[in-house]
């Protein structure tokens, strides 16, 4: 059975959990507490020298890291990744957009706000507002005329972008001005075998006010 | 003929130029000056709403952005991307590592230093030192026992990581303590049909002292 080294609060981990579930692949979940440095231990660094979750042990002793690389690996040959070469490239384009232009602003802000770094990171949080909203604008623009990001069907591009977008308010980013994103979030959460990120949405409001 | 919207000083653009050249694919080069905002013009935003080069026009009117997505698109079915599914996933792992854990520190520092932001960004440059060196440590560890990043042969993983690693000193990162990286840079630059990033290496020394 595949084994997932994960951290429940992580959107990157959630991407992999969600796809594994939707593919019907059973897996063992191993929780690693980022805040306690459990991904920087010598043991963990042998499975991912970059010291991050998620890591998927696809076979005993064979470890794959980088959430979006894991999504591609798992989805090849399935309905979650298009067969057409250019459509597939479009999916990859969104995956790299997510890791470079979206995650470092929205996910990092969310992490700081949820784990008590709001005061210490006040200036950095402010600086992440503009690029974070710019990423949301790019998404909104695309989703205004399309039900999903690529080829008008649900793919790993949607999974990758949904992971931190739907909890963006927890990072201090309001989605109120992004109706297309909100509709898309509904569509994604209504896909067969959807699972939630398991975070209490009640925290959102508190954090938005706090910021 | 394919058309590449590019900026000569960009390592991300260089990745695509290098692969196109090594694949023997002729292309038209269109220079866009980042510093003059040429990638944020309304016209440019219609071809990449995220406002960044490189963008490859693979067919008239069909635009692909994100350097590493372009590398995957161009290399599928060639010797630059392995056929085995897990090996391919390993390549993708390095591509996402590059965009998340390497480029934002090393490439961004290099950009600031080369374009007159050294004083304005002094603190940010300092903060990028530790994560930038951490990325180089991960590379060094891998290359200590392997001639190339994946499967002991030259792939787009090497192209993606080489682009900003070999000019890391221009970003204030010394490579002197990374013998395996230096040997690998030699191997990469000795591949058939290699082209350089076309930057004067003499600048390196000046910038290292300046920092």
mmCIF file of C-alpha atoms in Angstrom:
data_model
loop_
_atom_site.group_PDB
_atom_site.id
_atom_site.type_symbol
_atom_site.label_atom_id
_atom_site.label_comp_id
_atom_site.label_asym_id
_atom_site.label_seq_id
_atom_site.Cartn_x
_atom_site.Cartn_y
_atom_site.Cartn_z
ATOM 1 C CA UNK A 1 0.000 0.000 0.000
ATOM 2 C CA UNK A 2 1.203 3.517 -0.789
ATOM 3 C CA UNK A 3 2.224 5.572 2.222
ATOM 4 C CA UNK A 4 1.734 9.355 2.443
ATOM 5 C CA UNK A 5 3.934 11.457 4.715
ATOM 6 C CA UNK A 6 1.706 14.418 5.326
ATOM 7 C CA UNK A 7 0.564 17.231 7.636
ATOM 8 C CA UNK A 8 -3.191 17.626 7.905
ATOM 9 C CA UNK A 9 -3.231 21.413 7.799
ATOM 10 C CA UNK A 10 -1.186 21.527 4.571
ATOM 11 C CA UNK A 11 -2.921 22.311 1.290
ATOM 12 C CA UNK A 12 -0.031 20.655 -0.525
ATOM 13 C CA UNK A 13 -0.699 17.455 1.403
ATOM 14 C CA UNK A 14 -4.425 17.861 0.812
ATOM 15 C CA UNK A 15 -3.927 17.893 -2.980
ATOM 16 C CA UNK A 16 -2.436 14.406 -2.828
ATOM 17 C CA UNK A 17 -4.999 13.091 -0.298
ATOM 18 C CA UNK A 18 -7.812 14.369 -2.502
ATOM 19 C CA UNK A 19 -6.500 12.825 -5.728
ATOM 20 C CA UNK A 20 -5.655 9.484 -4.100
ATOM 21 C CA UNK A 21 -9.202 9.369 -2.724
ATOM 22 C CA UNK A 22 -10.801 10.309 -6.045
ATOM 23 C CA UNK A 23 -8.707 7.692 -7.819
ATOM 24 C CA UNK A 24 -9.797 5.105 -5.253
ATOM 25 C CA UNK A 25 -6.212 4.329 -4.262
ATOM 26 C CA UNK A 26 -5.964 3.214 -0.628
ATOM 27 C CA UNK A 27 -3.041 4.705 1.310
ATOM 28 C CA UNK A 28 -1.549 4.824 4.766
ATOM 29 C CA UNK A 29 -1.341 8.312 6.293
ATOM 30 C CA UNK A 30 1.705 9.261 8.383
ATOM 31 C CA UNK A 31 1.315 12.618 10.101
ATOM 32 C CA UNK A 32 4.497 14.707 10.452
ATOM 33 C CA UNK A 33 4.319 17.841 12.576
ATOM 34 C CA UNK A 34 6.045 20.642 10.656
ATOM 35 C CA UNK A 35 6.000 22.901 13.720
ATOM 36 C CA UNK A 36 7.940 20.338 15.749
ATOM 37 C CA UNK A 37 10.571 20.034 13.009
ATOM 38 C CA UNK A 38 9.581 16.474 12.170
ATOM 39 C CA UNK A 39 10.305 17.048 8.468
ATOM 40 C CA UNK A 40 13.850 18.209 9.222
ATOM 41 C CA UNK A 41 14.927 15.147 11.225
ATOM 42 C CA UNK A 42 17.844 13.101 9.836
ATOM 43 C CA UNK A 43 15.455 10.222 9.136
ATOM 44 C CA UNK A 44 13.029 12.389 7.205
ATOM 45 C CA UNK A 45 15.821 14.055 5.225
ATOM 46 C CA UNK A 46 16.815 10.651 3.844
ATOM 47 C CA UNK A 47 13.363 10.381 2.220
ATOM 48 C CA UNK A 48 13.228 14.044 1.132
ATOM 49 C CA UNK A 49 16.500 15.997 1.323
ATOM 50 C CA UNK A 50 14.445 19.178 0.886
ATOM 51 C CA UNK A 51 12.708 18.515 4.226
ATOM 52 C CA UNK A 52 9.096 19.025 3.198
ATOM 53 C CA UNK A 53 5.834 17.128 3.147
ATOM 54 C CA UNK A 54 4.030 15.687 1.261
ATOM 55 C CA UNK A 55 6.147 12.691 0.336
ATOM 56 C CA UNK A 56 4.516 9.678 -1.281
ATOM 57 C CA UNK A 57 6.161 6.285 -0.847
ATOM 58 C CA UNK A 58 4.898 4.746 -4.070
ATOM 59 C CA UNK A 59 6.645 1.429 -3.427
ATOM 60 C CA UNK A 60 8.597 0.369 -0.351
ATOM 61 C CA UNK A 61 11.706 2.556 -0.365
ATOM 62 C CA UNK A 62 10.704 4.625 -3.423
ATOM 63 C CA UNK A 63 9.841 8.164 -2.352
ATOM 64 C CA UNK A 64 8.406 11.007 -4.409
ATOM 65 C CA UNK A 65 8.148 14.592 -3.154
ATOM 66 C CA UNK A 66 6.745 17.887 -4.507
ATOM 67 C CA UNK A 67 2.951 17.821 -4.347
ATOM 68 C CA UNK A 68 2.415 18.759 -7.987
ATOM 69 C CA UNK A 69 4.938 16.186 -9.258
ATOM 70 C CA UNK A 70 3.012 13.596 -7.234
ATOM 71 C CA UNK A 71 -0.261 14.771 -8.836
ATOM 72 C CA UNK A 72 1.195 14.276 -12.324
ATOM 73 C CA UNK A 73 2.597 10.860 -11.405
ATOM 74 C CA UNK A 74 -0.722 9.643 -10.040
ATOM 75 C CA UNK A 75 -2.906 11.103 -12.791
ATOM 76 C CA UNK A 76 -1.022 9.955 -15.883
ATOM 77 C CA UNK A 77 -3.323 7.741 -17.921
ATOM 78 C CA UNK A 78 -6.411 8.724 -15.908
ATOM 79 C CA UNK A 79 -9.303 11.132 -16.539
ATOM 80 C CA UNK A 80 -7.581 13.694 -14.278
ATOM 81 C CA UNK A 81 -4.880 14.489 -16.866
ATOM 82 C CA UNK A 82 -5.767 15.176 -20.517
ATOM 83 C CA UNK A 83 -4.334 12.960 -23.231
ATOM 84 C CA UNK A 84 -3.747 15.733 -25.751
ATOM 85 C CA UNK A 85 -0.182 17.023 -25.523
ATOM 86 C CA UNK A 86 -1.050 20.710 -25.539
ATOM 87 C CA UNK A 87 -3.902 20.314 -23.042
ATOM 88 C CA UNK A 88 -1.503 18.459 -20.777
ATOM 89 C CA UNK A 89 1.006 21.297 -21.124
ATOM 90 C CA UNK A 90 -1.776 23.713 -20.129
ATOM 91 C CA UNK A 91 -2.301 21.667 -16.948
ATOM 92 C CA UNK A 92 1.435 21.852 -16.198
ATOM 93 C CA UNK A 93 1.356 25.606 -16.800
ATOM 94 C CA UNK A 94 -1.248 25.950 -14.028
ATOM 95 C CA UNK A 95 0.743 23.677 -11.711
ATOM 96 C CA UNK A 96 3.848 25.839 -12.038
ATOM 97 C CA UNK A 97 1.765 29.004 -11.734
ATOM 98 C CA UNK A 98 0.424 27.617 -8.461
ATOM 99 C CA UNK A 99 3.839 26.913 -6.966
ATOM 100 C CA UNK A 100 5.486 30.152 -8.109
ATOM 101 C CA UNK A 101 2.790 32.833 -8.222
ATOM 102 C CA UNK A 102 0.102 31.620 -5.812
ATOM 103 C CA UNK A 103 1.311 29.320 -3.017
ATOM 104 C CA UNK A 104 4.210 31.471 -1.719
ATOM 105 C CA UNK A 105 1.769 34.322 -1.026
ATOM 106 C CA UNK A 106 -1.573 32.759 -0.133
ATOM 107 C CA UNK A 107 -0.430 29.536 1.525
ATOM 108 C CA UNK A 108 2.441 31.131 3.420
ATOM 109 C CA UNK A 109 0.164 33.907 4.745
ATOM 110 C CA UNK A 110 -2.354 31.286 5.834
ATOM 111 C CA UNK A 111 0.345 29.294 7.601
ATOM 112 C CA UNK A 112 1.590 32.317 9.526
ATOM 113 C CA UNK A 113 -1.911 33.411 10.523
ATOM 114 C CA UNK A 114 -2.950 29.948 11.667
ATOM 115 C CA UNK A 115 0.158 29.280 13.675
ATOM 116 C CA UNK A 116 0.661 32.399 15.727
ATOM 117 C CA UNK A 117 3.080 34.369 13.532
ATOM 118 C CA UNK A 118 0.664 37.230 12.727
ATOM 119 C CA UNK A 119 2.542 39.871 14.735
ATOM 120 C CA UNK A 120 6.052 38.675 13.958
ATOM 121 C CA UNK A 121 5.294 38.566 10.227
ATOM 122 C CA UNK A 122 3.111 41.674 10.011
ATOM 123 C CA UNK A 123 5.171 43.420 7.328
ATOM 124 C CA UNK A 124 5.734 40.264 5.277
ATOM 125 C CA UNK A 125 1.986 39.573 5.414
ATOM 126 C CA UNK A 126 1.328 43.037 4.017
ATOM 127 C CA UNK A 127 3.853 42.491 1.210
ATOM 128 C CA UNK A 128 2.160 39.235 0.228
ATOM 129 C CA UNK A 129 -1.225 40.892 -0.276
ATOM 130 C CA UNK A 130 -0.578 42.380 -3.741
ATOM 131 C CA UNK A 131 1.001 39.310 -5.385
ATOM 132 C CA UNK A 132 -1.582 37.040 -3.717
ATOM 133 C CA UNK A 133 -4.465 39.095 -5.088
ATOM 134 C CA UNK A 134 -2.742 39.243 -8.488
ATOM 135 C CA UNK A 135 -2.784 35.430 -8.570
ATOM 136 C CA UNK A 136 -6.481 35.421 -7.671
ATOM 137 C CA UNK A 137 -7.151 37.924 -10.496
ATOM 138 C CA UNK A 138 -5.477 35.556 -12.987
ATOM 139 C CA UNK A 139 -7.664 32.699 -11.749
ATOM 140 C CA UNK A 140 -10.835 34.816 -11.816
ATOM 141 C CA UNK A 141 -10.111 35.917 -15.380
ATOM 142 C CA UNK A 142 -9.752 32.331 -16.542
ATOM 143 C CA UNK A 143 -12.768 30.996 -14.640
ATOM 144 C CA UNK A 144 -15.110 33.763 -15.777
ATOM 145 C CA UNK A 145 -15.766 31.886 -19.033
ATOM 146 C CA UNK A 146 -14.696 28.371 -18.145
ATOM 147 C CA UNK A 147 -16.127 25.874 -15.648
ATOM 148 C CA UNK A 148 -12.685 24.393 -14.958
ATOM 149 C CA UNK A 149 -9.119 25.534 -15.615
ATOM 150 C CA UNK A 150 -8.251 23.327 -18.584
ATOM 151 C CA UNK A 151 -10.397 21.944 -21.344
ATOM 152 C CA UNK A 152 -13.649 22.604 -19.455
ATOM 153 C CA UNK A 153 -13.253 19.510 -17.318
ATOM 154 C CA UNK A 154 -11.983 18.718 -13.826
ATOM 155 C CA UNK A 155 -8.248 17.899 -13.830
ATOM 156 C CA UNK A 156 -5.292 17.997 -11.448
ATOM 157 C CA UNK A 157 -4.942 21.689 -12.371
ATOM 158 C CA UNK A 158 -8.186 22.298 -10.456
ATOM 159 C CA UNK A 159 -7.042 20.140 -7.552
ATOM 160 C CA UNK A 160 -3.708 21.994 -7.314
ATOM 161 C CA UNK A 161 -5.285 25.464 -7.422
ATOM 162 C CA UNK A 162 -8.292 24.632 -5.258
ATOM 163 C CA UNK A 163 -6.148 23.426 -2.357
ATOM 164 C CA UNK A 164 -5.079 26.875 -1.166
ATOM 165 C CA UNK A 165 -7.605 29.032 -3.037
ATOM 166 C CA UNK A 166 -10.695 27.805 -1.183
ATOM 167 C CA UNK A 167 -9.011 28.538 2.150
ATOM 168 C CA UNK A 168 -7.489 31.852 0.975
ATOM 169 C CA UNK A 169 -9.605 33.786 3.533
ATOM 170 C CA UNK A 170 -7.661 31.962 6.247
ATOM 171 C CA UNK A 171 -4.604 33.699 4.808
ATOM 172 C CA UNK A 172 -6.242 37.106 4.890
ATOM 173 C CA UNK A 173 -7.446 37.084 1.259
ATOM 174 C CA UNK A 174 -11.126 37.803 0.774
ATOM 175 C CA UNK A 175 -12.844 35.945 -2.062
ATOM 176 C CA UNK A 176 -15.895 38.220 -2.039
ATOM 177 C CA UNK A 177 -14.825 40.034 -5.194
ATOM 178 C CA UNK A 178 -14.152 36.823 -7.099
ATOM 179 C CA UNK A 179 -17.543 35.349 -8.058
ATOM 180 C CA UNK A 180 -16.095 33.054 -10.729
ATOM 181 C CA UNK A 181 -13.629 31.588 -8.232
ATOM 182 C CA UNK A 182 -16.415 31.024 -5.707
ATOM 183 C CA UNK A 183 -18.593 29.212 -8.273
ATOM 184 C CA UNK A 184 -15.628 27.092 -9.332
ATOM 185 C CA UNK A 185 -14.932 26.186 -5.694
ATOM 186 C CA UNK A 186 -18.518 24.923 -5.493
ATOM 187 C CA UNK A 187 -18.065 22.875 -8.664
ATOM 188 C CA UNK A 188 -14.810 21.373 -7.409
ATOM 189 C CA UNK A 189 -16.287 20.483 -4.027
ATOM 190 C CA UNK A 190 -19.189 18.758 -5.786
ATOM 191 C CA UNK A 191 -16.992 16.352 -7.746
ATOM 192 C CA UNK A 192 -17.469 12.651 -6.965
ATOM 193 C CA UNK A 193 -15.572 11.408 -3.910
ATOM 194 C CA UNK A 194 -14.536 14.886 -2.822
ATOM 195 C CA UNK A 195 -13.015 15.165 0.643
ATOM 196 C CA UNK A 196 -12.461 18.367 2.624
ATOM 197 C CA UNK A 197 -9.168 19.734 3.919
ATOM 198 C CA UNK A 198 -10.556 19.161 7.430
ATOM 199 C CA UNK A 199 -10.172 22.660 8.759
ATOM 200 C CA UNK A 200 -12.816 24.536 10.689
ATOM 201 C CA UNK A 201 -14.066 27.312 8.420
ATOM 202 C CA UNK A 202 -15.198 29.232 11.506
ATOM 203 C CA UNK A 203 -11.581 30.314 11.971
ATOM 204 C CA UNK A 204 -11.736 32.265 8.735
ATOM 205 C CA UNK A 205 -13.813 35.121 10.074
ATOM 206 C CA UNK A 206 -11.658 35.507 13.153
ATOM 207 C CA UNK A 207 -8.524 35.694 11.083
ATOM 208 C CA UNK A 208 -9.943 38.144 8.572
ATOM 209 C CA UNK A 209 -10.778 40.547 11.383
ATOM 210 C CA UNK A 210 -7.460 40.019 13.093
ATOM 211 C CA UNK A 211 -5.564 41.025 9.960
ATOM 212 C CA UNK B 1 7.944 28.710 -36.960
ATOM 213 C CA UNK B 2 7.668 28.829 -33.154
ATOM 214 C CA UNK B 3 8.045 32.245 -31.591
ATOM 215 C CA UNK B 4 9.651 32.832 -28.195
ATOM 216 C CA UNK B 5 8.771 35.917 -26.150
ATOM 217 C CA UNK B 6 11.856 36.253 -24.017
ATOM 218 C CA UNK B 7 14.278 38.492 -22.118
ATOM 219 C CA UNK B 8 17.925 37.697 -22.728
ATOM 220 C CA UNK B 9 19.060 38.114 -19.131
ATOM 221 C CA UNK B 10 16.413 35.680 -17.841
ATOM 222 C CA UNK B 11 17.460 32.173 -16.818
ATOM 223 C CA UNK B 12 13.855 31.075 -17.296
ATOM 224 C CA UNK B 13 14.005 32.244 -20.889
ATOM 225 C CA UNK B 14 17.441 30.666 -21.291
ATOM 226 C CA UNK B 15 16.062 27.223 -20.346
ATOM 227 C CA UNK B 16 13.705 27.325 -23.322
ATOM 228 C CA UNK B 17 16.298 28.807 -25.733
ATOM 229 C CA UNK B 18 18.744 26.070 -24.729
ATOM 230 C CA UNK B 19 16.301 23.190 -25.188
ATOM 231 C CA UNK B 20 14.938 24.528 -28.491
ATOM 232 C CA UNK B 21 18.520 24.769 -29.749
ATOM 233 C CA UNK B 22 19.465 21.285 -28.555
ATOM 234 C CA UNK B 23 16.346 19.853 -30.145
ATOM 235 C CA UNK B 24 17.219 21.603 -33.405
ATOM 236 C CA UNK B 25 13.906 23.491 -33.465
ATOM 237 C CA UNK B 26 14.241 26.850 -35.226
ATOM 238 C CA UNK B 27 12.452 29.732 -33.521
ATOM 239 C CA UNK B 28 11.936 33.455 -33.763
ATOM 240 C CA UNK B 29 13.129 35.441 -30.735
ATOM 241 C CA UNK B 30 11.107 38.432 -29.535
ATOM 242 C CA UNK B 31 12.845 40.408 -26.820
ATOM 243 C CA UNK B 32 10.595 41.955 -24.144
ATOM 244 C CA UNK B 33 12.194 44.345 -21.666
ATOM 245 C CA UNK B 34 10.955 43.411 -18.177
ATOM 246 C CA UNK B 35 12.386 46.610 -16.701
ATOM 247 C CA UNK B 36 10.340 48.726 -19.074
ATOM 248 C CA UNK B 37 7.156 46.860 -18.156
ATOM 249 C CA UNK B 38 6.841 45.296 -21.595
ATOM 250 C CA UNK B 39 5.430 42.093 -20.097
ATOM 251 C CA UNK B 40 2.653 43.993 -18.296
ATOM 252 C CA UNK B 41 1.257 45.786 -21.336
ATOM 253 C CA UNK B 42 -2.380 45.037 -22.291
ATOM 254 C CA UNK B 43 -1.164 43.278 -25.446
ATOM 255 C CA UNK B 44 1.244 41.049 -23.578
ATOM 256 C CA UNK B 45 -1.346 40.227 -20.912
ATOM 257 C CA UNK B 46 -3.582 38.732 -23.592
ATOM 258 C CA UNK B 47 -0.875 36.155 -24.360
ATOM 259 C CA UNK B 48 0.057 35.574 -20.685
ATOM 260 C CA UNK B 49 -2.350 36.985 -18.075
ATOM 261 C CA UNK B 50 0.370 36.415 -15.468
ATOM 262 C CA UNK B 51 2.606 38.975 -17.235
ATOM 263 C CA UNK B 52 5.838 37.008 -17.416
ATOM 264 C CA UNK B 53 8.279 35.750 -19.994
ATOM 265 C CA UNK B 54 9.085 33.248 -21.389
ATOM 266 C CA UNK B 55 6.023 32.586 -23.522
ATOM 267 C CA UNK B 56 6.265 30.168 -26.425
ATOM 268 C CA UNK B 57 3.863 30.588 -29.318
ATOM 269 C CA UNK B 58 3.798 26.962 -30.403
ATOM 270 C CA UNK B 59 1.364 27.613 -33.245
ATOM 271 C CA UNK B 60 0.000 30.938 -34.436
ATOM 272 C CA UNK B 61 -2.242 32.140 -31.606
ATOM 273 C CA UNK B 62 -1.452 29.240 -29.254
ATOM 274 C CA UNK B 63 0.630 30.497 -26.332
ATOM 275 C CA UNK B 64 2.285 28.510 -23.554
ATOM 276 C CA UNK B 65 3.875 30.132 -20.497
ATOM 277 C CA UNK B 66 5.809 28.882 -17.430
ATOM 278 C CA UNK B 67 9.343 27.932 -18.448
ATOM 279 C CA UNK B 68 9.235 24.451 -16.920
ATOM 280 C CA UNK B 69 5.853 23.640 -18.473
ATOM 281 C CA UNK B 70 7.355 24.633 -21.824
ATOM 282 C CA UNK B 71 10.343 22.334 -21.174
ATOM 283 C CA UNK B 72 8.002 19.387 -20.543
ATOM 284 C CA UNK B 73 5.935 20.193 -23.633
ATOM 285 C CA UNK B 74 8.987 20.346 -25.896
ATOM 286 C CA UNK B 75 10.762 17.308 -24.442
ATOM 287 C CA UNK B 76 7.943 14.767 -24.426
ATOM 288 C CA UNK B 77 8.926 11.870 -26.645
ATOM 289 C CA UNK B 78 12.562 13.005 -26.901
ATOM 290 C CA UNK B 79 15.772 11.902 -25.175
ATOM 291 C CA UNK B 80 15.475 14.901 -22.817
ATOM 292 C CA UNK B 81 12.587 13.335 -20.861
ATOM 293 C CA UNK B 82 12.733 9.708 -19.656
ATOM 294 C CA UNK B 83 10.090 7.245 -20.827
ATOM 295 C CA UNK B 84 9.749 5.426 -17.519
ATOM 296 C CA UNK B 85 6.884 6.867 -15.480
ATOM 297 C CA UNK B 86 8.751 7.090 -12.188
ATOM 298 C CA UNK B 87 11.880 8.567 -13.787
ATOM 299 C CA UNK B 88 9.676 11.159 -15.443
ATOM 300 C CA UNK B 89 8.103 11.952 -12.067
ATOM 301 C CA UNK B 90 11.609 12.409 -10.683
ATOM 302 C CA UNK B 91 12.270 14.986 -13.417
ATOM 303 C CA UNK B 92 9.038 16.824 -12.498
ATOM 304 C CA UNK B 93 10.074 16.740 -8.825
ATOM 305 C CA UNK B 94 13.252 18.646 -9.725
ATOM 306 C CA UNK B 95 11.306 21.112 -11.889
ATOM 307 C CA UNK B 96 8.976 22.015 -9.021
ATOM 308 C CA UNK B 97 11.907 22.116 -6.592
ATOM 309 C CA UNK B 98 13.533 24.633 -8.916
ATOM 310 C CA UNK B 99 10.539 26.949 -9.073
ATOM 311 C CA UNK B 100 9.688 26.796 -5.368
ATOM 312 C CA UNK B 101 12.931 26.270 -3.454
ATOM 313 C CA UNK B 102 15.656 27.591 -5.768
ATOM 314 C CA UNK B 103 14.534 30.267 -8.242
ATOM 315 C CA UNK B 104 12.797 32.645 -5.769
ATOM 316 C CA UNK B 105 16.037 32.981 -3.825
ATOM 317 C CA UNK B 106 18.900 32.632 -6.290
ATOM 318 C CA UNK B 107 17.310 34.096 -9.430
ATOM 319 C CA UNK B 108 15.591 36.943 -7.622
ATOM 320 C CA UNK B 109 18.817 37.928 -5.834
ATOM 321 C CA UNK B 110 20.642 37.858 -9.150
ATOM 322 C CA UNK B 111 18.001 40.048 -10.763
ATOM 323 C CA UNK B 112 18.199 42.654 -7.996
ATOM 324 C CA UNK B 113 21.992 42.714 -8.030
ATOM 325 C CA UNK B 114 22.227 43.018 -11.795
ATOM 326 C CA UNK B 115 19.632 45.739 -12.103
ATOM 327 C CA UNK B 116 20.571 48.236 -9.448
ATOM 328 C CA UNK B 117 18.381 47.149 -6.529
ATOM 329 C CA UNK B 118 21.248 46.077 -4.236
ATOM 330 C CA UNK B 119 20.770 48.875 -1.708
ATOM 331 C CA UNK B 120 16.982 48.993 -1.832
ATOM 332 C CA UNK B 121 16.760 45.228 -1.323
ATOM 333 C CA UNK B 122 19.630 44.828 1.131
ATOM 334 C CA UNK B 123 17.587 43.118 3.851
ATOM 335 C CA UNK B 124 15.646 40.913 1.439
ATOM 336 C CA UNK B 125 18.945 39.859 -0.162
ATOM 337 C CA UNK B 126 20.230 38.808 3.250
ATOM 338 C CA UNK B 127 17.052 36.831 3.937
ATOM 339 C CA UNK B 128 17.429 34.954 0.654
ATOM 340 C CA UNK B 129 20.932 33.720 1.506
ATOM 341 C CA UNK B 130 19.917 30.839 3.824
ATOM 342 C CA UNK B 131 17.163 29.308 1.638
ATOM 343 C CA UNK B 132 19.299 29.823 -1.487
ATOM 344 C CA UNK B 133 22.247 27.978 0.041
ATOM 345 C CA UNK B 134 19.855 25.283 1.329
ATOM 346 C CA UNK B 135 18.759 24.666 -2.275
ATOM 347 C CA UNK B 136 22.390 24.446 -3.392
ATOM 348 C CA UNK B 137 23.061 21.912 -0.580
ATOM 349 C CA UNK B 138 20.215 19.727 -1.872
ATOM 350 C CA UNK B 139 21.708 19.872 -5.373
ATOM 351 C CA UNK B 140 25.240 19.170 -4.135
ATOM 352 C CA UNK B 141 24.039 16.149 -2.155
ATOM 353 C CA UNK B 142 22.365 14.673 -5.218
ATOM 354 C CA UNK B 143 25.239 15.406 -7.616
ATOM 355 C CA UNK B 144 27.936 14.023 -5.327
ATOM 356 C CA UNK B 145 27.226 10.496 -6.577
ATOM 357 C CA UNK B 146 25.409 11.175 -9.830
ATOM 358 C CA UNK B 147 26.614 12.770 -13.078
ATOM 359 C CA UNK B 148 23.148 14.233 -13.779
ATOM 360 C CA UNK B 149 20.036 14.813 -11.701
ATOM 361 C CA UNK B 150 17.871 11.951 -12.952
ATOM 362 C CA UNK B 151 18.785 8.515 -14.199
ATOM 363 C CA UNK B 152 22.447 9.449 -14.743
ATOM 364 C CA UNK B 153 21.693 11.167 -18.028
ATOM 365 C CA UNK B 154 21.124 14.718 -19.224
ATOM 366 C CA UNK B 155 17.435 15.698 -19.083
ATOM 367 C CA UNK B 156 15.300 18.824 -18.791
ATOM 368 C CA UNK B 157 15.832 18.566 -14.999
ATOM 369 C CA UNK B 158 19.479 19.506 -15.631
ATOM 370 C CA UNK B 159 18.482 22.297 -18.004
ATOM 371 C CA UNK B 160 16.004 23.747 -15.489
ATOM 372 C CA UNK B 161 18.443 23.667 -12.576
ATOM 373 C CA UNK B 162 21.513 24.716 -14.539
ATOM 374 C CA UNK B 163 19.884 27.923 -15.774
ATOM 375 C CA UNK B 164 20.189 29.845 -12.504
ATOM 376 C CA UNK B 165 22.702 27.627 -10.675
ATOM 377 C CA UNK B 166 25.642 28.305 -12.986
ATOM 378 C CA UNK B 167 25.096 32.055 -12.592
ATOM 379 C CA UNK B 168 24.383 31.850 -8.834
ATOM 380 C CA UNK B 169 27.529 33.919 -8.049
ATOM 381 C CA UNK B 170 25.844 36.803 -9.898
ATOM 382 C CA UNK B 171 23.184 36.556 -7.193
ATOM 383 C CA UNK B 172 25.714 36.629 -4.383
ATOM 384 C CA UNK B 173 25.937 32.843 -3.934
ATOM 385 C CA UNK B 174 29.445 31.415 -4.034
ATOM 386 C CA UNK B 175 29.788 27.980 -5.612
ATOM 387 C CA UNK B 176 33.286 27.423 -4.207
ATOM 388 C CA UNK B 177 32.070 24.998 -1.560
ATOM 389 C CA UNK B 178 30.049 22.956 -4.041
ATOM 390 C CA UNK B 179 32.521 20.847 -6.049
ATOM 391 C CA UNK B 180 29.870 18.429 -7.310
ATOM 392 C CA UNK B 181 27.757 21.315 -8.633
ATOM 393 C CA UNK B 182 30.794 22.816 -10.378
ATOM 394 C CA UNK B 183 31.662 19.496 -12.069
ATOM 395 C CA UNK B 184 28.038 19.063 -13.136
ATOM 396 C CA UNK B 185 28.010 22.596 -14.595
ATOM 397 C CA UNK B 186 31.011 21.559 -16.697
ATOM 398 C CA UNK B 187 29.220 18.426 -17.866
ATOM 399 C CA UNK B 188 26.074 20.355 -18.756
ATOM 400 C CA UNK B 189 28.006 23.004 -20.664
ATOM 401 C CA UNK B 190 29.747 20.245 -22.634
ATOM 402 C CA UNK B 191 26.538 18.716 -23.963
ATOM 403 C CA UNK B 192 26.090 18.790 -27.744
ATOM 404 C CA UNK B 193 24.718 22.072 -29.120
ATOM 405 C CA UNK B 194 25.045 23.883 -25.804
ATOM 406 C CA UNK B 195 24.547 27.641 -25.898
ATOM 407 C CA UNK B 196 25.449 30.121 -23.160
ATOM 408 C CA UNK B 197 23.114 32.487 -21.341
ATOM 409 C CA UNK B 198 25.061 35.322 -22.991
ATOM 410 C CA UNK B 199 26.048 37.192 -19.876
ATOM 411 C CA UNK B 200 29.537 38.480 -19.206
ATOM 412 C CA UNK B 201 30.929 36.338 -16.399
ATOM 413 C CA UNK B 202 33.301 39.170 -15.481
ATOM 414 C CA UNK B 203 30.367 40.783 -13.667
ATOM 415 C CA UNK B 204 30.306 37.943 -11.174
ATOM 416 C CA UNK B 205 33.416 38.985 -9.277
ATOM 417 C CA UNK B 206 32.282 42.585 -9.038
ATOM 418 C CA UNK B 207 28.917 41.597 -7.636
ATOM 419 C CA UNK B 208 30.331 39.149 -5.126
ATOM 420 C CA UNK B 209 32.514 41.919 -3.708
ATOM 421 C CA UNK B 210 29.696 44.414 -3.773
ATOM 422 C CA UNK B 211 27.511 42.168 -1.614
#
